[in-house]
Each structure stands twice: as C-alpha cells, then as structure tokens.
Amino acid sequence: MALAQPGPEPPLDAYSQVVSSVAAELIPKVASLWVHGPYGRGGPGSGVVFTDDGFVLTNAHVVAGASRGTAAFADGTTGGFTVVGRDPLSDLAVLRVTGDTPPPAVLGEADRLVVGQLVVAVGSPLGLGGTVTAGVVSAPGRALPTRSGGAIRLIEDVIQTDAALNPGNSGGALADAAGRVVGINTAVAGIGLGLAVPVNATTRRIIAALLAEGQVRRAYLGLVTTPAPLPRPLAERTGQRHGLRVVEVMPGSPAERAGLRAGDLVLTAGNAPVAAAGDLQRLLFGEAIGAPLPITVYRAGALVDVIAYPTELTAAQR
C-alpha cells in the first residue's frame, strides 16, 4: 500500500510571516561577540552593525573593562574588533570591526512604540548565534538599576518586553515588524521579562558622541526622582498630568545649591514640561554644563522657580 504523499506546504500565517521576514533581515547583521580580557576570552554577547564601514552597537556592560574582541557573523566570517567608546549610564558602546561586515541594520524610533506592539529579538544567547525570539512591548519608560563600580545607577526609559532573552542576548537587536532596530537588548530582568535600551533621539546623540570622542560628556544635577501625578487642581491649572517627585537631593550638588528639596514636584526644566526621568536626562548633556537651567517645582501648595547650574559629571559620579 502506497503511503500518501504530503501536499504543498500551507502559506505561513501573518504572524509567522512577520517574524520570519524580520529574522531574515537581521540575522546577518547581528554579530556574536567574544571579549578579549586580561584573563582570556570573556563570555558571549551580541552586537548590531549600524554603519556601512564596520561600526557595531552593543551594551557597555558586554565590553566593560575590555578594549578588543572577536565578532562572528551568520555567514561564517569573523573579525577582530576594538572598542571605540562606551557609556555606562546608557549601557551603550560602539565597536569597530576590522574586515568585511554585512550591510547595516536600519535604526528605528522607539518613541513611537505602543504597548502590545510586536517586537522581535535577535542575538546570541549562550553563544548560540542567530537566535530569534518574539513578543510584545510590555511597557515603555521603565528604569533599570545597574552597578557601576561601587555605585548603583539607573538606566532610564528602557523598553520592557516579554520576548525571551537569555545571557548573551545583551547587545543584540530588538526590532519592530518592519525590521527596524528600536532597541538594544540589555538585560534579562526575570522569567518572561526582558529590557532593552531604546533607539531614539537621545540614543542617537550618545552614539554620535561615542563615535566622535569615545565618551559622552554629561551635566550633573544631583537629583533622584520618580514620576508622580499632579494634584487635580494643579493639573487643571497647568494642563500637565504628571511631573517628577524629588526623592533625594545629593549633598553639595547643583540641585541643593539651587534650593531644591526632597518632596518637591518638578513641573518644568529648561522651560519645558517634564513627566518622566528621560525628559530631565535629555537636558543634561555637555552643553548644559555651567549653563543656567530654570526649574519650576510645586512645593507646599505653591509654585517655586529656581535656577540650577549643572556641573560636569565626573568619573567618580558615573
């Protein structure tokens, strides 16, 4: 008795078509990274080619303390890389790969993402290059605590996703349905929860600074804040729904000298509304050092205006 022959393969469903097309687009452009340190080769990481002359974007923690390593691509080609610059406060780093590299990935715009939107992660978890997982944007605007030396810092405004991430995914691509890289995967926060540094206007400024100078000059204000809703009468008066509650003012900081206090509700900085930590952080790049920064806060039922003069963030404060 003859066995029935299989019929033609059914067409892929819409979801599979999107994920497979993004995978085909990005797998060649995401490298597996191995860092060369003083004690031999370090663990695996990932990186995304973003220029046509061999520059690769990854996480600062992937190459922390190292200056070189090896990048391997899906087509079997490998090349050495050097670290051009790193910025621990954003957890971003730029590498330069020697030799041929694939065409660059297209960088997208994370600020346009919405909760529930499909995203695809491409990287090298556990050193397994070309690994693809998919999920949705669980939430934008999260904060990721990281340790830099003896200090704990926050990476602001990260994307939370349920796309499966594992060690080695760090530095890989988080892409939208069009294959545009909207985030650089940075952490496995827990079962079913991953985080990625967004690709947006702030990220592009950081990348440009790393390419030009190998570092990012930042202004220091000395505030620890958390988003908070405005009281209803104040919201109706200002047309603003949220501000930043000051949790802590660092002793001797520009914020303390300006008269800011814990408990203040920051409404505007630089004459622009602030509703998330990223709104304030976007103002604190090199050009803000030593320049007057007007800040309006709500305190004890009244609006209070102050002027702060940010100083340059030192290596000890990073």
PDB file of C-alpha atoms in Angstrom, residues 6-314:
ATOM      1  CA  PRO A   6       2.376  15.254   1.613  1.00  0.00           C
ATOM      2  CA  GLY A   7       0.617  18.072  -0.148  1.00  0.00           C
ATOM      3  CA  PRO A   8       2.020  21.550  -0.731  1.00  0.00           C
ATOM      4  CA  GLU A   9       3.098  23.467   2.339  1.00  0.00           C
ATOM      5  CA  PRO A  10       0.362  25.818   3.533  1.00  0.00           C
ATOM      6  CA  PRO A  11       1.250  29.505   3.489  1.00  0.00           C
ATOM      7  CA  LEU A  12       2.620  30.993   6.667  1.00  0.00           C
ATOM      8  CA  ASP A  13       0.184  32.814   8.887  1.00  0.00           C
ATOM      9  CA  ALA A  14       0.582  36.590   9.154  1.00  0.00           C
ATOM     10  CA  TYR A  15       2.433  36.440  12.486  1.00  0.00           C
ATOM     11  CA  SER A  16       4.950  33.904  11.203  1.00  0.00           C
ATOM     12  CA  GLN A  17       5.474  35.898   8.021  1.00  0.00           C
ATOM     13  CA  VAL A  18       6.415  38.991  10.014  1.00  0.00           C
ATOM     14  CA  VAL A  19       8.756  37.209  12.420  1.00  0.00           C
ATOM     15  CA  SER A  20      10.466  35.194   9.684  1.00  0.00           C
ATOM     16  CA  SER A  21      10.961  38.270   7.483  1.00  0.00           C
ATOM     17  CA  VAL A  22      12.483  40.244  10.360  1.00  0.00           C
ATOM     18  CA  ALA A  23      14.723  37.269  11.161  1.00  0.00           C
ATOM     19  CA  ALA A  24      15.903  37.023   7.555  1.00  0.00           C
ATOM     20  CA  GLU A  25      16.655  40.752   7.532  1.00  0.00           C
ATOM     21  CA  LEU A  26      18.535  40.977  10.829  1.00  0.00           C
ATOM     22  CA  ILE A  27      20.279  37.668  11.477  1.00  0.00           C
ATOM     23  CA  PRO A  28      23.109  38.522   9.020  1.00  0.00           C
ATOM     24  CA  LYS A  29      23.561  41.935  10.678  1.00  0.00           C
ATOM     25  CA  VAL A  30      23.765  40.829  14.318  1.00  0.00           C
ATOM     26  CA  ALA A  31      27.185  39.600  15.435  1.00  0.00           C
ATOM     27  CA  SER A  32      28.167  37.193  18.176  1.00  0.00           C
ATOM     28  CA  LEU A  33      30.776  38.949  20.319  1.00  0.00           C
ATOM     29  CA  TRP A  34      33.564  37.471  22.398  1.00  0.00           C
ATOM     30  CA  VAL A  35      35.557  39.883  24.526  1.00  0.00           C
ATOM     31  CA  HIS A  36      39.321  39.514  24.980  1.00  0.00           C
ATOM     32  CA  GLY A  37      40.277  40.454  28.510  1.00  0.00           C
ATOM     33  CA  PRO A  38      43.388  40.174  30.683  1.00  0.00           C
ATOM     34  CA  TYR A  39      42.269  36.739  31.866  1.00  0.00           C
ATOM     35  CA  GLY A  40      41.430  35.224  28.486  1.00  0.00           C
ATOM     36  CA  ARG A  41      38.246  35.302  26.463  1.00  0.00           C
ATOM     37  CA  GLY A  42      35.138  36.525  28.236  1.00  0.00           C
ATOM     38  CA  GLY A  43      31.537  35.413  27.896  1.00  0.00           C
ATOM     39  CA  PRO A  44      29.310  35.842  24.855  1.00  0.00           C
ATOM     40  CA  GLY A  45      27.426  38.954  23.836  1.00  0.00           C
ATOM     41  CA  SER A  46      25.784  40.390  20.757  1.00  0.00           C
ATOM     42  CA  GLY A  47      26.161  43.491  18.602  1.00  0.00           C
ATOM     43  CA  VAL A  48      24.327  45.173  15.724  1.00  0.00           C
ATOM     44  CA  VAL A  49      26.065  46.555  12.619  1.00  0.00           C
ATOM     45  CA  PHE A  50      24.719  50.081  12.154  1.00  0.00           C
ATOM     46  CA  THR A  51      27.055  51.676   9.583  1.00  0.00           C
ATOM     47  CA  ASP A  52      28.426  50.503   6.252  1.00  0.00           C
ATOM     48  CA  ASP A  53      32.033  50.872   7.448  1.00  0.00           C
ATOM     49  CA  GLY A  54      32.068  48.342  10.264  1.00  0.00           C
ATOM     50  CA  PHE A  55      30.736  50.131  13.341  1.00  0.00           C
ATOM     51  CA  VAL A  56      28.725  47.959  15.719  1.00  0.00           C
ATOM     52  CA  LEU A  57      26.378  48.953  18.536  1.00  0.00           C
ATOM     53  CA  THR A  58      26.267  46.871  21.724  1.00  0.00           C
ATOM     54  CA  ASN A  59      25.941  47.216  25.505  1.00  0.00           C
ATOM     55  CA  ALA A  60      28.615  48.898  27.583  1.00  0.00           C
ATOM     56  CA  HIS A  61      28.493  46.041  30.085  1.00  0.00           C
ATOM     57  CA  VAL A  62      29.288  43.498  27.340  1.00  0.00           C
ATOM     58  CA  VAL A  63      32.709  45.104  26.770  1.00  0.00           C
ATOM     59  CA  ALA A  64      33.259  46.543  30.247  1.00  0.00           C
ATOM     60  CA  GLY A  65      36.982  46.689  31.059  1.00  0.00           C
ATOM     61  CA  ALA A  66      37.998  45.382  27.629  1.00  0.00           C
ATOM     62  CA  SER A  67      39.390  47.107  24.575  1.00  0.00           C
ATOM     63  CA  ARG A  68      39.135  44.382  21.945  1.00  0.00           C
ATOM     64  CA  GLY A  69      37.489  41.095  20.993  1.00  0.00           C
ATOM     65  CA  THR A  70      36.157  38.979  18.143  1.00  0.00           C
ATOM     66  CA  ALA A  71      32.920  39.336  16.181  1.00  0.00           C
ATOM     67  CA  ALA A  72      31.409  36.415  14.272  1.00  0.00           C
ATOM     68  CA  PHE A  73      28.614  36.745  11.707  1.00  0.00           C
ATOM     69  CA  ALA A  74      25.981  34.316  10.465  1.00  0.00           C
ATOM     70  CA  ASP A  75      27.748  33.770   7.130  1.00  0.00           C
ATOM     71  CA  GLY A  76      30.799  32.414   8.939  1.00  0.00           C
ATOM     72  CA  THR A  77      33.016  35.475   8.627  1.00  0.00           C
ATOM     73  CA  THR A  78      34.853  36.710  11.696  1.00  0.00           C
ATOM     74  CA  GLY A  79      36.867  39.790  12.502  1.00  0.00           C
ATOM     75  CA  GLY A  80      38.562  41.439  15.397  1.00  0.00           C
ATOM     76  CA  PHE A  81      37.008  44.494  16.953  1.00  0.00           C
ATOM     77  CA  THR A  82      38.218  47.397  19.054  1.00  0.00           C
ATOM     78  CA  VAL A  83      36.095  49.393  21.496  1.00  0.00           C
ATOM     79  CA  VAL A  84      35.602  52.928  20.161  1.00  0.00           C
ATOM     80  CA  GLY A  85      33.726  54.207  23.192  1.00  0.00           C
ATOM     81  CA  ARG A  86      31.353  53.199  25.955  1.00  0.00           C
ATOM     82  CA  ASP A  87      28.771  54.985  28.084  1.00  0.00           C
ATOM     83  CA  PRO A  88      27.848  53.049  31.242  1.00  0.00           C
ATOM     84  CA  LEU A  89      24.984  55.406  32.116  1.00  0.00           C
ATOM     85  CA  SER A  90      23.067  54.422  28.982  1.00  0.00           C
ATOM     86  CA  ASP A  91      24.656  50.933  28.788  1.00  0.00           C
ATOM     87  CA  LEU A  92      25.680  51.584  25.187  1.00  0.00           C
ATOM     88  CA  ALA A  93      29.029  51.049  23.465  1.00  0.00           C
ATOM     89  CA  VAL A  94      30.337  51.419  19.917  1.00  0.00           C
ATOM     90  CA  LEU A  95      32.828  48.950  18.396  1.00  0.00           C
ATOM     91  CA  ARG A  96      34.778  48.953  15.127  1.00  0.00           C
ATOM     92  CA  VAL A  97      35.124  45.607  13.354  1.00  0.00           C
ATOM     93  CA  THR A  98      38.053  45.047  11.010  1.00  0.00           C
ATOM     94  CA  GLY A  99      37.456  43.421   7.655  1.00  0.00           C
ATOM     95  CA  ASP A 100      34.190  42.978   5.790  1.00  0.00           C
ATOM     96  CA  THR A 101      30.889  43.390   7.587  1.00  0.00           C
ATOM     97  CA  PRO A 102      27.316  42.929   6.337  1.00  0.00           C
ATOM     98  CA  PRO A 103      25.161  45.899   5.306  1.00  0.00           C
ATOM     99  CA  PRO A 104      23.944  47.898   8.306  1.00  0.00           C
ATOM    100  CA  ALA A 105      20.640  47.449  10.073  1.00  0.00           C
ATOM    101  CA  VAL A 106      18.163  50.304   9.891  1.00  0.00           C
ATOM    102  CA  LEU A 107      17.694  52.151  13.190  1.00  0.00           C
ATOM    103  CA  GLY A 108      14.067  52.896  14.031  1.00  0.00           C
ATOM    104  CA  GLU A 109      12.306  55.122  16.551  1.00  0.00           C
ATOM    105  CA  ALA A 110      11.402  53.631  19.918  1.00  0.00           C
ATOM    106  CA  ASP A 111       9.342  56.643  20.993  1.00  0.00           C
ATOM    107  CA  ARG A 112       6.658  55.515  18.529  1.00  0.00           C
ATOM    108  CA  LEU A 113       6.208  52.087  20.123  1.00  0.00           C
ATOM    109  CA  VAL A 114       2.905  51.259  21.786  1.00  0.00           C
ATOM    110  CA  VAL A 115       2.078  48.686  24.438  1.00  0.00           C
ATOM    111  CA  GLY A 116       1.196  45.358  22.830  1.00  0.00           C
ATOM    112  CA  GLN A 117       3.168  46.019  19.625  1.00  0.00           C
ATOM    113  CA  LEU A 118       5.017  43.027  18.144  1.00  0.00           C
ATOM    114  CA  VAL A 119       8.800  43.076  18.583  1.00  0.00           C
ATOM    115  CA  VAL A 120      11.457  40.554  17.551  1.00  0.00           C
ATOM    116  CA  ALA A 121      14.742  39.951  19.405  1.00  0.00           C
ATOM    117  CA  VAL A 122      17.826  38.720  17.542  1.00  0.00           C
ATOM    118  CA  GLY A 123      21.058  37.821  19.327  1.00  0.00           C
ATOM    119  CA  SER A 124      23.412  35.145  20.588  1.00  0.00           C
ATOM    120  CA  PRO A 125      22.064  33.779  23.885  1.00  0.00           C
ATOM    121  CA  LEU A 126      24.564  31.426  25.500  1.00  0.00           C
ATOM    122  CA  GLY A 127      26.743  31.928  22.413  1.00  0.00           C
ATOM    123  CA  LEU A 128      24.123  30.472  20.049  1.00  0.00           C
ATOM    124  CA  GLY A 129      24.293  32.961  17.170  1.00  0.00           C
ATOM    125  CA  GLY A 130      21.272  33.844  15.062  1.00  0.00           C
ATOM    126  CA  THR A 131      18.718  33.106  17.766  1.00  0.00           C
ATOM    127  CA  VAL A 132      15.317  34.725  17.234  1.00  0.00           C
ATOM    128  CA  THR A 133      12.512  35.216  19.753  1.00  0.00           C
ATOM    129  CA  ALA A 134       9.360  37.308  19.528  1.00  0.00           C
ATOM    130  CA  GLY A 135       6.984  39.020  21.904  1.00  0.00           C
ATOM    131  CA  VAL A 136       5.322  42.340  22.524  1.00  0.00           C
ATOM    132  CA  VAL A 137       6.171  45.672  24.067  1.00  0.00           C
ATOM    133  CA  SER A 138       5.046  45.151  27.654  1.00  0.00           C
ATOM    134  CA  ALA A 139       5.717  48.723  28.768  1.00  0.00           C
ATOM    135  CA  PRO A 140       7.880  51.686  27.749  1.00  0.00           C
ATOM    136  CA  GLY A 141       9.699  54.021  30.091  1.00  0.00           C
ATOM    137  CA  ARG A 142      10.981  51.556  32.687  1.00  0.00           C
ATOM    138  CA  ALA A 143      14.111  52.227  34.766  1.00  0.00           C
ATOM    139  CA  LEU A 144      16.884  49.618  35.006  1.00  0.00           C
ATOM    140  CA  PRO A 145      19.168  49.671  38.070  1.00  0.00           C
ATOM    141  CA  THR A 146      22.808  48.898  37.190  1.00  0.00           C
ATOM    142  CA  ARG A 147      26.017  48.830  39.193  1.00  0.00           C
ATOM    143  CA  SER A 148      28.981  50.916  38.025  1.00  0.00           C
ATOM    144  CA  GLY A 149      31.927  50.414  40.350  1.00  0.00           C
ATOM    145  CA  GLY A 150      30.580  50.836  43.849  1.00  0.00           C
ATOM    146  CA  ALA A 151      27.593  52.944  42.823  1.00  0.00           C
ATOM    147  CA  ILE A 152      24.138  51.890  41.685  1.00  0.00           C
ATOM    148  CA  ARG A 153      22.767  53.919  38.780  1.00  0.00           C
ATOM    149  CA  LEU A 154      19.539  53.885  36.794  1.00  0.00           C
ATOM    150  CA  ILE A 155      19.351  53.436  33.046  1.00  0.00           C
ATOM    151  CA  GLU A 156      16.273  55.488  32.286  1.00  0.00           C
ATOM    152  CA  ASP A 157      13.471  54.973  29.803  1.00  0.00           C
ATOM    153  CA  VAL A 158      14.120  51.330  28.847  1.00  0.00           C
ATOM    154  CA  ILE A 159      11.660  49.132  26.945  1.00  0.00           C
ATOM    155  CA  GLN A 160      10.117  46.178  28.767  1.00  0.00           C
ATOM    156  CA  THR A 161       9.298  43.177  26.568  1.00  0.00           C
ATOM    157  CA  ASP A 162       8.219  39.578  27.042  1.00  0.00           C
ATOM    158  CA  ALA A 163      10.383  38.373  24.137  1.00  0.00           C
ATOM    159  CA  ALA A 164      12.574  35.659  25.641  1.00  0.00           C
ATOM    160  CA  LEU A 165      16.085  36.917  26.452  1.00  0.00           C
ATOM    161  CA  ASN A 166      18.974  34.960  27.934  1.00  0.00           C
ATOM    162  CA  PRO A 167      22.608  35.724  28.839  1.00  0.00           C
ATOM    163  CA  GLY A 168      24.374  36.560  25.596  1.00  0.00           C
ATOM    164  CA  ASN A 169      21.375  38.406  24.129  1.00  0.00           C
ATOM    165  CA  SER A 170      22.813  41.610  25.593  1.00  0.00           C
ATOM    166  CA  GLY A 171      23.780  43.996  22.804  1.00  0.00           C
ATOM    167  CA  GLY A 172      21.507  42.327  20.258  1.00  0.00           C
ATOM    168  CA  ALA A 173      18.647  43.846  18.310  1.00  0.00           C
ATOM    169  CA  LEU A 174      15.062  44.429  19.330  1.00  0.00           C
ATOM    170  CA  ALA A 175      13.188  45.173  16.113  1.00  0.00           C
ATOM    171  CA  ASP A 176       9.720  46.208  15.022  1.00  0.00           C
ATOM    172  CA  ALA A 177       7.654  44.404  12.388  1.00  0.00           C
ATOM    173  CA  ALA A 178       9.434  46.297   9.596  1.00  0.00           C
ATOM    174  CA  GLY A 179      12.848  45.042  10.739  1.00  0.00           C
ATOM    175  CA  ARG A 180      13.936  48.431  12.128  1.00  0.00           C
ATOM    176  CA  VAL A 181      16.049  48.240  15.279  1.00  0.00           C
ATOM    177  CA  VAL A 182      14.108  50.046  18.008  1.00  0.00           C
ATOM    178  CA  GLY A 183      16.136  48.809  20.980  1.00  0.00           C
ATOM    179  CA  ILE A 184      19.386  47.205  22.086  1.00  0.00           C
ATOM    180  CA  ASN A 185      18.627  44.298  24.397  1.00  0.00           C
ATOM    181  CA  THR A 186      20.338  44.942  27.698  1.00  0.00           C
ATOM    182  CA  ALA A 187      19.065  42.666  30.456  1.00  0.00           C
ATOM    183  CA  VAL A 188      17.118  39.639  31.498  1.00  0.00           C
ATOM    184  CA  ALA A 189      15.018  41.046  34.303  1.00  0.00           C
ATOM    185  CA  GLY A 190      13.214  37.836  35.218  1.00  0.00           C
ATOM    186  CA  ILE A 191      11.157  34.984  33.810  1.00  0.00           C
ATOM    187  CA  GLY A 192       9.220  36.348  30.847  1.00  0.00           C
ATOM    188  CA  LEU A 193      10.578  39.855  31.279  1.00  0.00           C
ATOM    189  CA  GLY A 194      13.389  41.496  29.318  1.00  0.00           C
ATOM    190  CA  LEU A 195      14.619  45.051  28.919  1.00  0.00           C
ATOM    191  CA  ALA A 196      16.132  46.993  26.032  1.00  0.00           C
ATOM    192  CA  VAL A 197      17.736  50.424  25.674  1.00  0.00           C
ATOM    193  CA  PRO A 198      15.521  52.402  23.284  1.00  0.00           C
ATOM    194  CA  VAL A 199      16.774  53.776  19.984  1.00  0.00           C
ATOM    195  CA  ASN A 200      15.573  57.388  19.890  1.00  0.00           C
ATOM    196  CA  ALA A 201      16.860  60.948  19.642  1.00  0.00           C
ATOM    197  CA  THR A 202      18.757  60.664  22.930  1.00  0.00           C
ATOM    198  CA  THR A 203      20.386  57.397  21.851  1.00  0.00           C
ATOM    199  CA  ARG A 204      21.481  58.956  18.576  1.00  0.00           C
ATOM    200  CA  ARG A 205      23.179  61.801  20.463  1.00  0.00           C
ATOM    201  CA  ILE A 206      25.006  59.269  22.626  1.00  0.00           C
ATOM    202  CA  ILE A 207      26.112  57.246  19.586  1.00  0.00           C
ATOM    203  CA  ALA A 208      27.345  60.380  17.830  1.00  0.00           C
ATOM    204  CA  ALA A 209      29.365  61.393  20.892  1.00  0.00           C
ATOM    205  CA  LEU A 210      30.903  57.918  21.202  1.00  0.00           C
ATOM    206  CA  LEU A 211      31.887  57.943  17.541  1.00  0.00           C
ATOM    207  CA  ALA A 212      33.410  61.424  17.767  1.00  0.00           C
ATOM    208  CA  GLU A 213      35.013  61.397  21.224  1.00  0.00           C
ATOM    209  CA  GLY A 214      34.783  57.882  22.642  1.00  0.00           C
ATOM    210  CA  GLN A 215      32.774  59.151  25.596  1.00  0.00           C
ATOM    211  CA  VAL A 216      29.718  61.201  26.484  1.00  0.00           C
ATOM    212  CA  ARG A 217      30.081  64.452  28.401  1.00  0.00           C
ATOM    213  CA  ARG A 218      27.197  64.829  30.776  1.00  0.00           C
ATOM    214  CA  ALA A 219      25.918  67.511  33.094  1.00  0.00           C
ATOM    215  CA  TYR A 220      25.278  66.661  36.742  1.00  0.00           C
ATOM    216  CA  LEU A 221      22.286  67.995  38.659  1.00  0.00           C
ATOM    217  CA  GLY A 222      22.201  65.710  41.695  1.00  0.00           C
ATOM    218  CA  LEU A 223      18.525  64.730  41.804  1.00  0.00           C
ATOM    219  CA  VAL A 224      16.918  61.347  42.320  1.00  0.00           C
ATOM    220  CA  THR A 225      13.334  61.482  41.031  1.00  0.00           C
ATOM    221  CA  THR A 226      10.329  59.325  40.311  1.00  0.00           C
ATOM    222  CA  PRO A 227       7.301  60.069  38.080  1.00  0.00           C
ATOM    223  CA  ALA A 228       4.246  61.241  40.009  1.00  0.00           C
ATOM    224  CA  PRO A 229       0.756  62.502  39.100  1.00  0.00           C
ATOM    225  CA  LEU A 230      -0.062  66.148  39.682  1.00  0.00           C
ATOM    226  CA  PRO A 231      -2.857  67.060  42.093  1.00  0.00           C
ATOM    227  CA  ARG A 232      -6.048  67.631  40.136  1.00  0.00           C
ATOM    228  CA  PRO A 233      -6.269  71.416  40.682  1.00  0.00           C
ATOM    229  CA  LEU A 234      -2.637  71.806  39.585  1.00  0.00           C
ATOM    230  CA  ALA A 235      -3.174  69.558  36.564  1.00  0.00           C
ATOM    231  CA  GLU A 236      -6.191  71.648  35.516  1.00  0.00           C
ATOM    232  CA  ARG A 237      -4.213  74.842  36.020  1.00  0.00           C
ATOM    233  CA  THR A 238      -1.123  73.764  34.074  1.00  0.00           C
ATOM    234  CA  GLY A 239      -2.604  71.308  31.582  1.00  0.00           C
ATOM    235  CA  GLN A 240       0.066  68.821  32.720  1.00  0.00           C
ATOM    236  CA  ARG A 241      -0.835  65.449  34.241  1.00  0.00           C
ATOM    237  CA  HIS A 242       2.499  64.225  35.597  1.00  0.00           C
ATOM    238  CA  GLY A 243       5.752  65.592  36.980  1.00  0.00           C
ATOM    239  CA  LEU A 244       8.833  64.263  38.761  1.00  0.00           C
ATOM    240  CA  ARG A 245       8.801  63.830  42.536  1.00  0.00           C
ATOM    241  CA  VAL A 246      12.199  64.564  44.087  1.00  0.00           C
ATOM    242  CA  VAL A 247      13.139  61.544  46.200  1.00  0.00           C
ATOM    243  CA  GLU A 248      16.638  62.689  47.152  1.00  0.00           C
ATOM    244  CA  VAL A 249      18.882  65.701  46.653  1.00  0.00           C
ATOM    245  CA  MET A 250      22.577  64.827  46.690  1.00  0.00           C
ATOM    246  CA  PRO A 251      24.581  66.803  49.268  1.00  0.00           C
ATOM    247  CA  GLY A 252      26.672  69.599  47.767  1.00  0.00           C
ATOM    248  CA  SER A 253      25.088  69.130  44.335  1.00  0.00           C
ATOM    249  CA  PRO A 254      23.928  71.856  41.943  1.00  0.00           C
ATOM    250  CA  ALA A 255      20.348  70.912  42.843  1.00  0.00           C
ATOM    251  CA  GLU A 256      20.999  71.502  46.552  1.00  0.00           C
ATOM    252  CA  ARG A 257      22.715  74.815  45.842  1.00  0.00           C
ATOM    253  CA  ALA A 258      19.680  75.858  43.783  1.00  0.00           C
ATOM    254  CA  GLY A 259      17.418  75.201  46.762  1.00  0.00           C
ATOM    255  CA  LEU A 260      15.655  72.067  45.567  1.00  0.00           C
ATOM    256  CA  ARG A 261      14.366  69.747  48.288  1.00  0.00           C
ATOM    257  CA  ALA A 262      13.166  66.183  48.690  1.00  0.00           C
ATOM    258  CA  GLY A 263       9.407  66.146  48.210  1.00  0.00           C
ATOM    259  CA  ASP A 264       9.394  68.861  45.543  1.00  0.00           C
ATOM    260  CA  LEU A 265       7.338  68.044  42.470  1.00  0.00           C
ATOM    261  CA  VAL A 266       9.290  69.137  39.380  1.00  0.00           C
ATOM    262  CA  LEU A 267       6.971  70.501  36.691  1.00  0.00           C
ATOM    263  CA  THR A 268       9.344  72.056  34.156  1.00  0.00           C
ATOM    264  CA  ALA A 269      13.073  72.170  33.454  1.00  0.00           C
ATOM    265  CA  GLY A 270      14.637  74.326  30.781  1.00  0.00           C
ATOM    266  CA  ASN A 271      11.170  75.854  30.288  1.00  0.00           C
ATOM    267  CA  ALA A 272       9.768  72.514  29.082  1.00  0.00           C
ATOM    268  CA  PRO A 273       7.385  70.152  30.917  1.00  0.00           C
ATOM    269  CA  VAL A 274       8.925  67.051  32.482  1.00  0.00           C
ATOM    270  CA  ALA A 275       6.857  63.964  33.156  1.00  0.00           C
ATOM    271  CA  ALA A 276       9.469  61.185  33.027  1.00  0.00           C
ATOM    272  CA  ALA A 277      13.074  60.848  34.111  1.00  0.00           C
ATOM    273  CA  GLY A 278      14.114  60.767  30.465  1.00  0.00           C
ATOM    274  CA  ASP A 279      12.714  64.275  29.966  1.00  0.00           C
ATOM    275  CA  LEU A 280      15.196  65.607  32.509  1.00  0.00           C
ATOM    276  CA  GLN A 281      18.087  63.423  31.396  1.00  0.00           C
ATOM    277  CA  ARG A 282      17.767  64.678  27.809  1.00  0.00           C
ATOM    278  CA  LEU A 283      18.675  68.150  29.062  1.00  0.00           C
ATOM    279  CA  LEU A 284      21.840  67.057  30.833  1.00  0.00           C
ATOM    280  CA  PHE A 285      24.384  66.702  28.044  1.00  0.00           C
ATOM    281  CA  GLY A 286      27.646  68.607  27.637  1.00  0.00           C
ATOM    282  CA  GLU A 287      26.154  71.917  26.535  1.00  0.00           C
ATOM    283  CA  ALA A 288      24.247  72.182  29.847  1.00  0.00           C
ATOM    284  CA  ILE A 289      27.459  72.210  31.916  1.00  0.00           C
ATOM    285  CA  GLY A 290      27.716  75.552  33.709  1.00  0.00           C
ATOM    286  CA  ALA A 291      24.667  76.981  31.929  1.00  0.00           C
ATOM    287  CA  PRO A 292      21.617  78.262  33.842  1.00  0.00           C
ATOM    288  CA  LEU A 293      18.831  75.690  33.989  1.00  0.00           C
ATOM    289  CA  PRO A 294      15.481  77.151  35.099  1.00  0.00           C
ATOM    290  CA  ILE A 295      13.381  74.679  37.096  1.00  0.00           C
ATOM    291  CA  THR A 296       9.819  75.098  38.371  1.00  0.00           C
ATOM    292  CA  VAL A 297       8.605  72.928  41.236  1.00  0.00           C
ATOM    293  CA  TYR A 298       5.385  72.592  43.211  1.00  0.00           C
ATOM    294  CA  ARG A 299       6.073  72.853  46.941  1.00  0.00           C
ATOM    295  CA  ALA A 300       3.635  73.191  49.847  1.00  0.00           C
ATOM    296  CA  GLY A 301       0.829  74.365  47.575  1.00  0.00           C
ATOM    297  CA  ALA A 302       2.883  76.977  45.703  1.00  0.00           C
ATOM    298  CA  LEU A 303       4.926  77.174  42.508  1.00  0.00           C
ATOM    299  CA  VAL A 304       8.608  77.850  43.160  1.00  0.00           C
ATOM    300  CA  ASP A 305      11.122  78.881  40.472  1.00  0.00           C
ATOM    301  CA  VAL A 306      14.833  78.189  40.889  1.00  0.00           C
ATOM    302  CA  ILE A 307      17.923  78.359  38.698  1.00  0.00           C
ATOM    303  CA  ALA A 308      20.427  75.487  38.810  1.00  0.00           C
ATOM    304  CA  TYR A 309      23.886  75.449  37.249  1.00  0.00           C
ATOM    305  CA  PRO A 310      24.751  71.829  36.387  1.00  0.00           C
ATOM    306  CA  THR A 311      28.379  70.788  36.722  1.00  0.00           C
ATOM    307  CA  GLU A 312      30.224  68.183  34.672  1.00  0.00           C
ATOM    308  CA  LEU A 313      29.595  64.612  35.723  1.00  0.00           C
ATOM    309  CA  THR A 314      32.888  63.167  36.915  1.00  0.00           C
TER     310      THR A 314
END
